[in-house]
Amino acid sequence: MVAGFARARQICEHEQPDEPGGTPLDDVTQMTSSQVGRWYQYFKGMLAYAIVEAGEADLLYATAKSNHELAKKISMARQSDISDKTPAWKVEAIIADDQKYMKARVELQKKQAYKEAMHVQVKSLEHKAELFSREITRREQEAEQS
């Protein structure tokens, strides 16, 4: 499912409006109604994909957090088993568990950064879509008053 969304997002990005009048961060009041409408549709489409990706990032983070907690508990429990008489094979197994815990911790940090980045992207796209939505509303109100 996510691969389908990624492909759809690539298509949406490829079809980004390429209009005279600059980027959407320029003064939207200087754009034609057609340009404003196309940019609005573009940002709404990108926002939909970003929301899906942010949801996926939340799930990946939750999984990484669960894996991290489990690895931590196993590592802590196994470390208490070490003594001077612990066989070498058991010490090696305990070290392996500790390495799994460290890997899980690194993976958790990566997933947290990804999750945070996706939520920032959603907020940014929401803001841009709202900017164009307000401009469309303003123009519609002006047209009604004329």
Coordinates of C-alpha atoms in Angstrom, one line a residue, residues 32-121:
T32 CA -4.1 34.2 -11.7
S33 CA -7.1 32.3 -10.3
S34 CA -6.1 29.3 -12.4
Q35 CA -2.6 29.3 -10.9
V36 CA -4.0 29.7 -7.4
G37 CA -6.4 26.8 -8.0
R38 CA -3.7 24.5 -9.4
W39 CA -1.3 25.2 -6.6
Y40 CA -4.1 24.6 -4.0
Q41 CA -4.8 21.2 -5.6
Y42 CA -1.1 20.4 -5.7
F43 CA -0.7 21.2 -2.0
K44 CA -3.9 19.3 -1.0
G45 CA -2.7 16.3 -2.9
M46 CA 0.8 16.4 -1.3
L47 CA -0.8 16.9 2.1
A48 CA -2.8 13.7 1.6
Y49 CA 0.3 11.7 0.9
A50 CA 2.3 13.3 3.7
I51 CA -0.5 12.4 6.2
V52 CA -0.3 8.8 5.1
E53 CA 3.5 8.8 5.4
A54 CA 3.3 10.4 8.8
G55 CA 0.9 7.7 9.9
E56 CA 3.3 5.1 8.7
A57 CA 6.1 6.9 10.5
D58 CA 4.1 6.7 13.7
L59 CA 3.6 3.0 13.3
L60 CA 7.3 2.4 12.6
Y61 CA 8.2 4.5 15.6
A62 CA 5.8 2.5 17.8
T63 CA 7.3 -0.8 16.6
A64 CA 10.8 0.4 17.2
K65 CA 9.9 1.6 20.6
S66 CA 8.4 -1.7 21.5
N67 CA 11.4 -3.6 20.1
H68 CA 13.7 -1.2 22.1
E69 CA 11.9 -1.8 25.4
L70 CA 11.9 -5.6 24.9
A71 CA 15.6 -5.6 24.0
K72 CA 16.4 -3.4 27.0
K73 CA 14.5 -5.8 29.4
I74 CA 16.2 -8.8 28.0
S75 CA 19.6 -7.2 28.2
M76 CA 19.1 -6.0 31.8
A77 CA 17.8 -9.4 33.0
R78 CA 20.7 -11.3 31.3
Q79 CA 23.4 -9.0 32.7
S80 CA 22.3 -9.9 36.3
D81 CA 23.2 -13.5 35.4
I82 CA 26.9 -12.8 35.0
S83 CA 29.3 -14.0 37.7
D84 CA 32.9 -15.3 37.8
K85 CA 31.5 -18.8 37.2
T86 CA 29.4 -17.9 34.1
P87 CA 30.4 -20.1 31.1
A88 CA 31.9 -18.3 28.1
W89 CA 29.0 -19.3 25.8
K90 CA 26.5 -17.7 28.2
V91 CA 28.6 -14.5 28.4
E92 CA 28.7 -14.4 24.6
A93 CA 24.9 -14.7 24.5
I94 CA 24.6 -11.9 27.0
I95 CA 26.9 -9.7 24.9
A96 CA 24.8 -10.5 21.8
D97 CA 21.6 -9.5 23.7
D98 CA 23.3 -6.2 24.7
Q99 CA 24.3 -5.6 21.1
K100 CA 20.7 -6.2 20.0
Y101 CA 19.6 -3.6 22.6
M102 CA 22.1 -1.1 21.3
K103 CA 20.9 -1.6 17.7
A104 CA 17.3 -1.3 18.8
R105 CA 18.1 2.0 20.5
V106 CA 19.8 3.4 17.4
E107 CA 16.8 2.2 15.3
L108 CA 14.4 3.9 17.7
Q109 CA 16.3 7.2 17.4
K110 CA 16.2 7.0 13.6
K111 CA 12.4 6.3 13.6
Q112 CA 11.8 9.1 16.0
A113 CA 13.7 11.5 13.7
Y114 CA 11.7 10.3 10.7
K115 CA 8.4 10.6 12.6
E116 CA 9.2 14.2 13.6
A117 CA 10.3 15.2 10.1
M118 CA 7.1 13.8 8.6
H119 CA 4.9 15.7 11.1
V120 CA 6.8 18.9 10.3
Q121 CA 6.2 18.3 6.6

